Short mmCIF file of C-alpha atoms in Angstrom, two decimals:
data_model
loop_
_atom_site.label_atom_id
_atom_site.label_comp_id
_atom_site.label_asym_id
_atom_site.label_seq_id
_atom_site.Cartn_x
_atom_site.Cartn_y
_atom_site.Cartn_z
CA MET A 24 82.75 145.05 16.83
CA ALA A 25 86.29 143.54 18.19
CA GLY A 26 88.59 143.67 15.07
CA PRO A 27 89.24 145.64 12.54
CA GLU A 28 86.91 147.44 10.61
CA TYR A 29 87.66 147.13 7.58
CA LEU A 30 86.43 142.65 7.67
CA PHE A 31 83.12 144.38 8.73
CA GLN A 32 82.91 146.81 5.14
CA ARG A 33 79.37 146.53 4.19
CA GLU A 34 81.52 145.26 0.57
CA THR A 35 82.74 142.15 2.50
CA PHE A 36 80.43 139.06 2.96
CA ALA A 37 81.50 139.63 6.72
CA GLY A 38 79.40 143.19 6.04
CA GLY A 39 76.66 142.00 4.40
CA ASP A 40 73.58 141.07 5.71
CA ARG A 41 72.72 137.37 4.76
CA TRP A 42 71.58 134.94 7.64
CA LEU A 43 75.30 133.46 7.45
CA ALA A 44 76.91 137.43 8.21
CA ARG A 45 75.15 137.74 10.74
CA PHE A 46 74.85 134.96 12.88
CA VAL A 47 78.71 133.25 11.57
CA ALA A 48 81.01 134.86 10.48
CA ARG A 49 81.07 138.40 12.25
CA PRO A 50 80.74 136.15 15.35
CA ILE A 51 83.51 133.91 14.52
CA LEU A 52 85.52 136.92 13.14
CA SER A 53 84.91 139.53 16.32
CA PHE A 54 85.00 136.27 18.73
CA VAL A 55 89.26 135.45 17.34
CA HIS A 56 89.63 138.76 17.27
CA ARG A 57 89.58 139.39 21.76
CA GLU A 58 92.27 138.68 23.96
CA VAL A 59 90.30 135.88 25.20
CA ALA A 60 89.18 133.55 22.18
CA SER A 61 92.92 131.87 21.97
CA SER A 62 93.09 131.19 25.94
CA VAL A 63 89.01 129.83 25.31
CA LEU A 64 90.57 127.69 22.62
CA LEU A 65 93.15 126.25 25.02
CA LEU A 66 91.18 125.33 27.29
CA VAL A 67 88.36 123.66 25.25
CA ALA A 68 90.68 122.01 23.76
CA ALA A 69 93.24 120.79 26.92
CA THR A 70 89.46 119.76 28.84
CA THR A 71 88.63 118.19 25.84
CA ALA A 72 91.49 115.57 25.86
CA LEU A 73 90.73 115.40 29.58
CA ILE A 74 86.99 113.36 29.03
CA TRP A 75 88.85 112.05 25.63
CA ALA A 76 91.30 110.51 27.42
CA ASN A 77 88.59 109.35 30.40
CA SER A 78 85.77 108.30 28.69
CA PRO A 79 84.91 104.29 26.93
CA TRP A 80 86.80 105.70 24.21
CA SER A 81 89.69 106.17 26.38
CA GLN A 82 91.33 103.62 23.82
CA SER A 83 91.28 105.02 21.23
CA TYR A 84 92.44 109.19 21.89
CA PHE A 85 96.19 106.85 22.39
CA ASP A 86 95.85 104.96 19.17
CA PHE A 87 95.35 107.91 17.59
CA TRP A 88 97.81 110.43 18.85
CA HIS A 89 100.41 107.00 18.64
CA THR A 90 99.21 105.84 14.63
CA HIS A 91 102.39 105.43 13.05
CA ILE A 92 103.96 107.13 10.58
CA ASP A 93 106.73 106.09 8.08
CA LEU A 94 107.60 108.41 5.20
CA THR A 95 110.43 107.17 2.32
CA VAL A 96 111.60 108.67 -0.55
CA GLY A 97 112.88 105.72 -2.33
CA GLY A 98 114.09 103.12 0.95
CA TYR A 99 115.47 106.34 2.36
CA HIS A 100 113.44 106.54 5.65
CA VAL A 101 112.66 110.94 6.25
CA HIS A 102 112.21 110.54 9.62
CA GLY A 103 115.12 108.18 10.09
CA ASP A 104 115.50 105.19 13.26
CA HIS A 105 113.28 107.04 15.19
CA GLY A 106 109.36 106.27 14.52
CA LEU A 107 107.10 108.67 14.26
CA THR A 108 104.03 109.11 15.88
CA LEU A 109 101.06 111.94 14.87
CA GLU A 110 102.12 113.09 18.90
CA ALA A 111 105.98 113.64 17.34
CA VAL A 112 104.66 115.75 13.77
CA VAL A 113 102.69 117.49 16.69
CA ASN A 114 105.81 118.32 18.87
CA ASP A 115 108.66 118.07 16.82
CA GLY A 116 106.71 119.46 13.32
CA LEU A 117 104.18 122.12 14.05
CA MET A 118 105.52 123.32 17.58
CA ALA A 119 108.61 123.92 15.37
CA LEU A 120 105.96 126.90 13.52
CA PHE A 121 104.75 127.82 17.44
CA PHE A 122 108.60 128.71 18.07
CA PHE A 123 109.44 130.28 14.90
CA VAL A 124 106.67 133.05 15.97
CA VAL A 125 107.72 132.77 19.53
CA GLY A 126 111.30 133.92 17.83
CA LEU A 127 109.51 136.50 15.89
CA GLU A 128 107.88 137.84 19.28
CA ILE A 129 111.16 138.13 20.57
CA LYS A 130 113.03 140.03 17.31
CA ARG A 131 110.46 142.13 17.27
CA GLU A 132 110.49 143.48 21.20
CA LEU A 133 114.63 143.12 20.88
CA VAL A 134 113.89 146.12 17.75
CA THR A 135 111.40 147.41 18.33
CA GLY A 136 109.78 146.65 21.26
CA TYR A 137 109.73 147.15 25.83
CA LEU A 138 112.85 145.87 25.59
CA SER A 139 114.65 147.84 23.09
CA SER A 140 115.15 150.40 25.36
CA LEU A 141 117.43 149.18 28.38
CA ARG A 142 115.52 150.93 30.77
CA ALA A 143 112.36 149.22 29.86
CA ALA A 144 113.58 146.26 29.98
CA THR A 145 115.81 145.87 33.08
CA LEU A 146 112.90 145.43 35.61
CA PRO A 147 110.88 142.77 34.04
CA ALA A 148 114.07 141.02 32.90
CA ILE A 149 115.19 140.76 36.40
CA GLY A 150 111.26 139.76 37.29
CA ALA A 151 111.71 137.11 35.02
CA ILE A 152 115.00 135.68 36.48
CA GLY A 153 113.67 135.31 39.41
CA GLY A 154 110.05 133.86 37.73
CA MET A 155 112.70 130.70 36.18
CA VAL A 156 115.37 130.15 39.18
CA VAL A 157 112.82 129.91 42.35
CA PRO A 158 110.26 127.89 40.62
CA ALA A 159 112.94 125.44 39.75
CA LEU A 160 114.20 125.47 43.60
CA PHE A 161 111.42 125.17 44.70
CA TYR A 162 110.94 120.82 42.07
CA VAL A 163 114.77 120.57 42.82
CA VAL A 164 114.16 120.95 47.28
CA PHE A 165 111.42 118.23 46.33
CA ASN A 166 113.48 115.98 43.23
CA PRO A 167 116.85 115.85 43.85
CA THR A 168 118.32 113.00 42.70
CA GLY A 169 117.33 110.22 39.71
CA GLU A 170 115.75 110.40 36.49
CA ALA A 171 112.90 113.06 38.45
CA SER A 172 115.28 115.62 38.92
CA SER A 173 114.98 115.62 35.05
CA GLY A 174 111.92 118.41 35.53
CA TRP A 175 113.64 121.36 37.05
CA GLY A 176 112.23 123.73 33.96
CA ILE A 177 108.99 122.99 34.03
CA PRO A 178 108.10 125.00 36.13
CA MET A 179 110.03 127.34 34.57
CA ALA A 180 108.03 128.81 31.88
CA THR A 181 104.87 131.35 30.86
CA ASP A 182 101.90 130.15 29.34
CA ILE A 183 101.89 133.65 27.20
CA ALA A 184 98.22 132.65 26.71
CA PHE A 185 96.44 131.81 29.05
CA ALA A 186 98.20 135.29 31.18
CA VAL A 187 97.23 137.88 28.90
CA GLY A 188 94.09 136.30 28.64
CA VAL A 189 93.27 135.98 32.25
CA VAL A 190 94.22 139.76 32.44
CA ALA A 191 92.68 140.80 30.23
CA LEU A 192 89.67 138.78 31.55
CA LEU A 193 89.16 141.82 34.12
CA GLY A 194 88.93 145.10 31.95
CA SER A 195 89.54 148.61 33.17
CA ARG A 196 90.87 147.33 36.57
CA VAL A 197 93.75 146.10 36.49
CA PRO A 198 97.01 149.34 34.37
CA PRO A 199 97.51 148.41 31.06
CA ILE A 200 100.71 149.04 32.25
CA LEU A 201 100.70 146.02 33.82
CA LYS A 202 99.28 143.72 30.99
CA LEU A 203 102.77 145.76 29.37
CA PHE A 204 105.00 144.53 31.96
CA LEU A 205 103.36 141.15 32.13
CA LEU A 206 104.27 140.60 27.80
CA THR A 207 108.19 141.89 28.23
CA LEU A 208 108.12 139.28 31.58
CA ALA A 209 106.74 136.92 29.49
CA ILE A 210 109.27 137.41 26.90
CA VAL A 211 111.96 136.96 28.93
CA ASP A 212 110.48 134.04 30.40
CA ASP A 213 110.39 132.44 26.58
CA ILE A 214 114.06 133.86 26.04
CA GLY A 215 115.13 131.77 28.93
CA ALA A 216 113.35 128.41 27.76
CA ILE A 217 114.08 128.57 25.11
CA ALA A 218 117.98 128.36 25.88
CA VAL A 219 117.05 125.69 28.78
CA ILE A 220 115.69 123.49 25.88
CA ALA A 221 118.42 123.92 23.74
CA ILE A 222 121.06 123.66 26.79
CA PHE A 223 119.80 121.47 28.56
CA TYR A 224 117.03 118.81 26.75
CA THR A 225 119.54 118.29 23.68
CA GLY A 226 120.45 114.21 23.51
CA ASP A 227 123.54 112.87 21.48
CA LEU A 228 124.66 115.56 19.25
CA ASP A 229 125.09 114.04 15.28
CA LEU A 230 127.31 116.46 14.42
CA ARG A 231 127.49 116.10 11.03
CA TRP A 232 123.68 117.06 10.94
CA LEU A 233 124.40 120.05 12.86
CA ALA A 234 127.37 121.69 11.09
CA VAL A 235 124.31 121.58 8.06
CA ALA A 236 121.54 123.61 10.21
CA VAL A 237 123.91 125.82 11.34
CA GLY A 238 125.29 125.92 7.61
CA LEU A 239 122.13 126.36 5.91
CA THR A 240 121.34 129.03 9.13
CA LEU A 241 124.60 130.93 8.15
CA VAL A 242 123.24 131.67 4.54
CA VAL A 243 120.29 132.44 5.56
CA ARG A 244 121.88 135.58 7.78
CA MET A 245 123.28 136.23 4.87
CA LEU A 246 120.37 136.28 1.66
CA ALA A 247 119.32 138.52 4.56
CA LEU A 248 122.36 140.68 4.33
CA MET A 249 122.46 141.13 0.87
CA ARG A 250 118.36 142.11 0.82
CA VAL A 251 117.08 139.27 -0.56
CA TRP A 252 113.17 139.39 -0.50
CA ALA A 253 111.92 135.80 -1.76
CA LEU A 254 110.48 134.79 1.23
CA GLU A 255 110.02 130.91 -0.78
CA VAL A 256 113.60 130.72 -0.36
CA TYR A 257 113.56 131.33 3.10
CA TRP A 258 111.29 128.24 3.62
CA VAL A 259 112.11 125.90 1.46
CA ILE A 260 116.25 126.66 3.90
CA GLY A 261 114.19 126.92 6.67
CA LEU A 262 112.60 123.47 6.82
CA VAL A 263 116.02 121.57 5.50
CA ILE A 264 117.40 123.34 8.45
CA TRP A 265 114.53 122.02 11.13
CA TYR A 266 114.96 118.48 9.19
CA ALA A 267 118.82 119.10 9.85
CA THR A 268 118.56 120.62 13.03
CA LEU A 269 115.94 117.23 13.95
CA GLU A 270 118.35 114.85 12.82
CA SER A 271 121.28 116.75 14.53
CA GLY A 272 120.13 115.81 18.34
CA VAL A 273 118.93 119.61 18.83
CA HIS A 274 115.22 119.58 19.79
CA ALA A 275 113.61 120.85 16.19
CA THR A 276 111.66 123.47 17.93
CA ILE A 277 114.96 125.50 17.95
CA ALA A 278 115.29 125.46 14.58
CA GLY A 279 112.19 128.03 14.58
CA VAL A 280 113.81 129.71 17.38
CA VAL A 281 116.94 130.74 15.99
CA LEU A 282 115.61 131.92 12.64
CA GLY A 283 112.68 134.02 13.91
CA LEU A 284 114.96 136.15 15.32
CA LEU A 285 116.90 135.45 12.80
CA THR A 286 114.24 137.39 10.39
CA PRO A 287 114.80 141.76 9.74
CA ALA A 288 112.69 143.41 12.25
CA LYS A 289 113.37 146.70 9.77
CA PRO A 290 111.66 147.49 6.61
CA LEU A 291 113.23 146.73 3.98
CA LEU A 292 111.58 149.73 1.77
CA ASP A 293 111.65 153.29 3.03
CA ARG A 294 107.83 153.81 3.73
CA THR A 295 106.95 157.71 1.95
CA LYS A 296 108.37 155.61 -1.11
CA ALA A 297 104.61 153.77 -0.63
CA GLN A 298 103.00 156.66 -0.15
CA ASP A 299 104.29 158.22 -2.77
CA MET A 300 103.46 155.23 -4.87
CA VAL A 301 99.56 155.23 -3.43
CA ASP A 302 99.22 158.94 -3.69
CA HIS A 303 99.84 159.34 -7.06
CA LEU A 304 98.23 156.06 -8.63
CA PRO A 305 95.91 157.45 -11.32
CA ASP A 306 92.17 156.67 -11.55
CA ASP A 307 92.15 153.67 -13.30
CA PRO A 308 95.78 152.45 -12.95
CA SER A 309 97.56 148.96 -14.88
CA VAL A 310 97.86 145.90 -12.90
CA GLU A 311 101.37 146.50 -13.49
CA GLN A 312 101.07 149.62 -11.66
CA VAL A 313 98.75 148.12 -9.37
CA HIS A 314 100.88 145.54 -8.05
CA GLN A 315 103.96 147.88 -7.33
CA ALA A 316 102.09 149.53 -5.48
CA SER A 317 101.16 146.84 -3.42
CA PHE A 318 104.71 145.23 -3.51
CA LEU A 319 105.29 148.94 -2.22
CA VAL A 320 103.49 149.33 0.44
CA GLN A 321 104.33 145.61 1.81
CA GLU A 322 108.49 146.14 2.40
CA SER A 323 106.83 149.06 4.01
CA VAL A 324 106.34 146.82 6.77
CA PRO A 325 109.14 145.12 9.45
CA VAL A 326 108.83 140.97 7.66
CA THR A 327 108.94 139.68 11.52
CA GLU A 328 105.41 142.06 11.60
CA ARG A 329 104.30 140.15 7.85
CA LEU A 330 104.79 137.11 9.52
CA GLU A 331 103.07 137.02 13.13
CA SER A 332 100.32 138.96 11.07
CA LEU A 333 100.17 135.85 9.12
CA LEU A 334 101.27 133.18 11.14
CA HIS A 335 100.16 134.27 15.10
CA PRO A 336 96.08 133.34 13.92
CA PHE A 337 97.49 129.50 12.83
CA THR A 338 99.62 129.11 15.56
CA ALA A 339 97.18 130.30 18.40
CA PHE A 340 93.82 129.11 16.78
CA LEU A 341 95.08 125.27 15.26
CA ILE A 342 98.77 124.24 15.99
CA VAL A 343 98.36 125.26 19.58
CA PRO A 344 95.17 123.46 20.85
CA ILE A 345 96.28 120.30 18.68
CA PHE A 346 99.24 120.37 20.87
CA ALA A 347 97.02 121.04 24.06
CA LEU A 348 94.86 118.48 22.79
CA ALA A 349 98.36 115.61 22.24
CA ASN A 350 99.09 116.06 25.22
CA ALA A 351 96.94 117.15 27.58
CA GLY A 352 94.53 113.68 27.69
CA ILE A 353 96.20 111.97 30.95
CA PRO A 354 94.37 109.34 32.16
CA LEU A 355 93.25 110.21 36.39
CA SER A 356 92.06 106.94 37.62
CA THR A 357 91.44 107.27 41.37
CA GLU A 358 95.36 104.48 41.34
CA THR A 359 96.94 108.08 39.28
CA LEU A 360 95.27 110.66 41.33
CA THR A 361 96.45 109.03 45.50
CA GLU A 362 99.88 108.78 43.57
CA ALA A 363 99.68 112.01 42.82
CA ALA A 364 98.85 113.62 45.80
CA GLY A 365 102.01 112.15 47.47
CA SER A 366 104.77 112.18 44.23
CA PRO A 367 107.60 114.77 44.71
CA VAL A 368 107.15 115.33 40.86
CA THR A 369 103.57 116.30 41.44
CA TRP A 370 104.39 118.46 43.93
CA GLY A 371 107.42 120.22 43.01
CA VAL A 372 105.64 121.33 40.11
CA ILE A 373 102.63 122.96 41.93
CA LEU A 374 104.24 124.63 44.08
CA GLY A 375 106.89 126.06 42.08
CA LEU A 376 104.33 127.59 39.67
CA VAL A 377 101.95 128.37 42.02
CA VAL A 378 104.66 129.87 44.87
CA GLY A 379 107.53 129.88 43.30
CA LYS A 380 106.56 132.29 39.76
CA PRO A 381 104.96 135.34 42.13
CA LEU A 382 107.84 134.63 44.88
CA GLY A 383 110.60 134.31 42.73
CA ILE A 384 109.81 137.86 40.63
CA ALA A 385 107.81 139.61 43.31
CA ALA A 386 111.12 139.68 44.99
CA PHE A 387 113.46 139.75 42.74
CA THR A 388 111.64 143.35 42.08
CA TRP A 389 111.71 144.15 45.08
CA VAL A 390 115.39 143.53 45.27
CA ALA A 391 115.63 145.81 42.67
CA THR A 392 113.73 148.03 43.89
CA ARG A 393 116.07 148.98 46.41
CA PHE A 394 118.33 149.48 44.13
CA GLY A 395 117.06 152.41 42.07
CA PHE A 396 114.40 150.81 40.04
CA ASP A 397 111.06 151.73 40.80
CA LEU A 398 107.63 149.63 38.98
CA PRO A 399 106.18 151.06 36.71
CA GLU A 400 104.11 153.92 36.95
CA GLY A 401 99.81 152.44 38.11
CA MET A 402 100.64 149.77 40.06
CA ASN A 403 100.93 148.74 43.00
CA TRP A 404 101.98 145.36 44.60
CA PRO A 405 99.19 143.62 45.57
CA GLN A 406 98.90 143.81 41.97
CA PHE A 407 102.14 143.23 41.00
CA VAL A 408 102.06 139.94 42.91
CA GLY A 409 98.80 139.05 40.75
CA MET A 410 100.32 139.62 37.56
CA GLY A 411 103.51 136.87 39.53
CA PHE A 412 100.29 134.72 39.70
CA ALA A 413 99.17 134.89 36.45
CA ALA A 414 103.16 134.35 35.13
CA GLY A 415 102.85 131.39 37.00
CA ILE A 416 100.27 129.68 34.10
CA GLY A 417 102.69 127.09 32.87
CA PHE A 418 100.40 125.01 31.21
CA THR A 419 101.67 124.43 27.16
CA VAL A 420 105.19 125.45 26.83
CA SER A 421 105.97 122.98 30.58
CA ILE A 422 104.05 120.37 28.79
CA PHE A 423 106.16 121.10 25.80
CA ILE A 424 109.36 120.43 28.28
CA THR A 425 107.46 117.76 30.35
CA GLY A 426 107.81 115.76 27.06
CA LEU A 427 111.74 116.75 26.72
CA ALA A 428 112.14 116.10 30.11
CA PHE A 429 111.35 112.38 30.60
CA ASP A 430 111.27 109.10 29.13
CA ASP A 431 109.15 106.94 32.02
CA GLY A 432 105.53 107.55 31.23
CA GLY A 433 104.19 107.44 34.10
CA ILE A 434 106.44 110.63 36.15
CA THR A 435 105.48 112.24 33.00
CA ASP A 436 101.86 111.86 33.47
CA LEU A 437 102.28 112.25 37.82
CA ALA A 438 103.81 116.31 36.00
CA LYS A 439 101.49 116.44 33.48
CA ILE A 440 98.81 116.81 36.64
CA GLY A 441 101.26 119.31 38.50
CA ILE A 442 101.26 121.34 35.84
CA LEU A 443 96.95 121.19 35.23
CA VAL A 444 96.75 121.93 38.54
CA ALA A 445 98.79 124.85 38.91
CA SER A 446 97.49 125.99 36.60
CA GLY A 447 94.54 126.28 37.66
CA ALA A 448 95.62 127.29 41.15
CA ALA A 449 97.82 130.47 39.95
CA GLY A 450 94.70 131.65 37.54
CA GLY A 451 92.48 131.38 40.32
CA ALA A 452 94.32 133.79 42.92
CA ALA A 453 95.96 136.38 39.88
CA LEU A 454 92.06 137.42 38.95
CA ALA A 455 91.23 136.88 42.46
CA LEU A 456 93.64 140.23 43.82
CA LEU A 457 93.49 141.37 40.91
CA TRP A 458 89.82 142.21 41.21
CA PHE A 459 90.55 143.23 44.56
CA SER A 460 93.30 145.18 43.89
CA GLY A 461 91.74 147.10 41.71
CA LYS A 462 89.43 149.76 40.54
CA ARG A 463 86.27 149.25 38.28
CA GLY A 464 87.62 151.63 34.97
CA ALA A 465 89.79 153.40 37.46
CA HIS A 466 92.05 152.87 34.65
CA THR A 467 92.60 153.21 30.31
CA GLU A 468 93.54 151.35 27.45
CA ILE A 469 97.19 151.83 26.42
CA ALA A 470 97.15 154.22 23.13
CA PRO A 471 97.32 152.18 19.44
CA GLU A 472 100.42 153.22 18.55
CA GLU A 473 101.86 152.56 22.34
CA HIS A 474 100.05 149.33 22.30
CA HIS A 475 100.48 148.07 19.02
CA SER A 476 104.07 146.05 19.16
CA HIS A 477 102.13 143.82 22.02
CA ASP A 478 98.68 142.81 20.81
CA GLU A 479 98.89 140.04 19.13
CA THR A 480 101.81 138.22 21.23
CA SER A 481 99.88 135.27 22.51
CA ALA A 482 101.99 132.23 20.77
CA SER A 483 103.54 130.78 23.33
#
């Protein structure tokens, strides 16, 4: 049964014999701990949005997400001069938490993961650069000028949840190193996408608010260096940094990424102290002793890992599906589909993701192998290209960048249609190529300790 064994102990509700435990709790817990779970939920949310937006109740879909919210304290509008809608709450607020988890994942990989080794990280990084540059060039070829040209960042992104979900569906037909390589490549891709959002999709800057955000970010760094442990302090300061970033003109999600990168990726206490404390607990410990042991055990785990463990289910199973529900609802009338079929925006996105992604990743990696780098042991070139197609599933971050790139709702819908078509085509191509290039049962799983630092990566 999928999921941590402690969840299914007979002493727990999920491990009991009650009807609700056997037929509700255990199946749900088993599902959410599968690698494909978040991708399935994301697909369901996107499909629901499409059906709702094209049903007889379509107007209710758009009315709901465009519901105006007015937050005031005294006579002060918390959201400033710009209007606040439910869609904006999702895109500017909830997605900041999603990008915070992305920042945590990047920090973990840089300090203790695959990216901590320059030699191991170089080849995925080179592939990721190709997977960003070539799709952007494909898009620019189709949209060299005008408002549509600002969408060049759309096909650069990879949806980790969908990409890993596709690979997970194939089980032992693909080598474990392929998933590890894909995750590393996607992390570098995330870094690139975040840089693009911060540099190229930022509005007019308000330097006063930007100074507040930067100043408080330095305070967070100083507190971390002083080993201040109270997470509540960081949550409060982080909320103010998010608001200051929002008001500064820089997209608020960048605040989430920066705070994630500032989070310590090494334990604050030596694990031996926690182990000694637990080993010497009396048979009937006092409440104070239990609290002390709990504190030592907790602080012997890196803050990045603790926060990822806490927030990853929330972002993967709630925030990202809500984002898909709020943003994937596109009216698919005959006129819209006809326009999309001849639109350079739609084709720029489709060809950027379906052709540019795998071509860029494979071409840049092939060039690197000419200079002494080797493909990871156990991978062949057909599998590598199949992985490139999996990276062409843009979805979440591509849709997110679409909302930043265009003010025209018509162009936005054309780009989203391209993203949906491209993600489906890239996913299908990845499944087919990886299926036929692999042999069933030929590959074993990564050892738990080797896999640990990668098994929760699906927030982006």
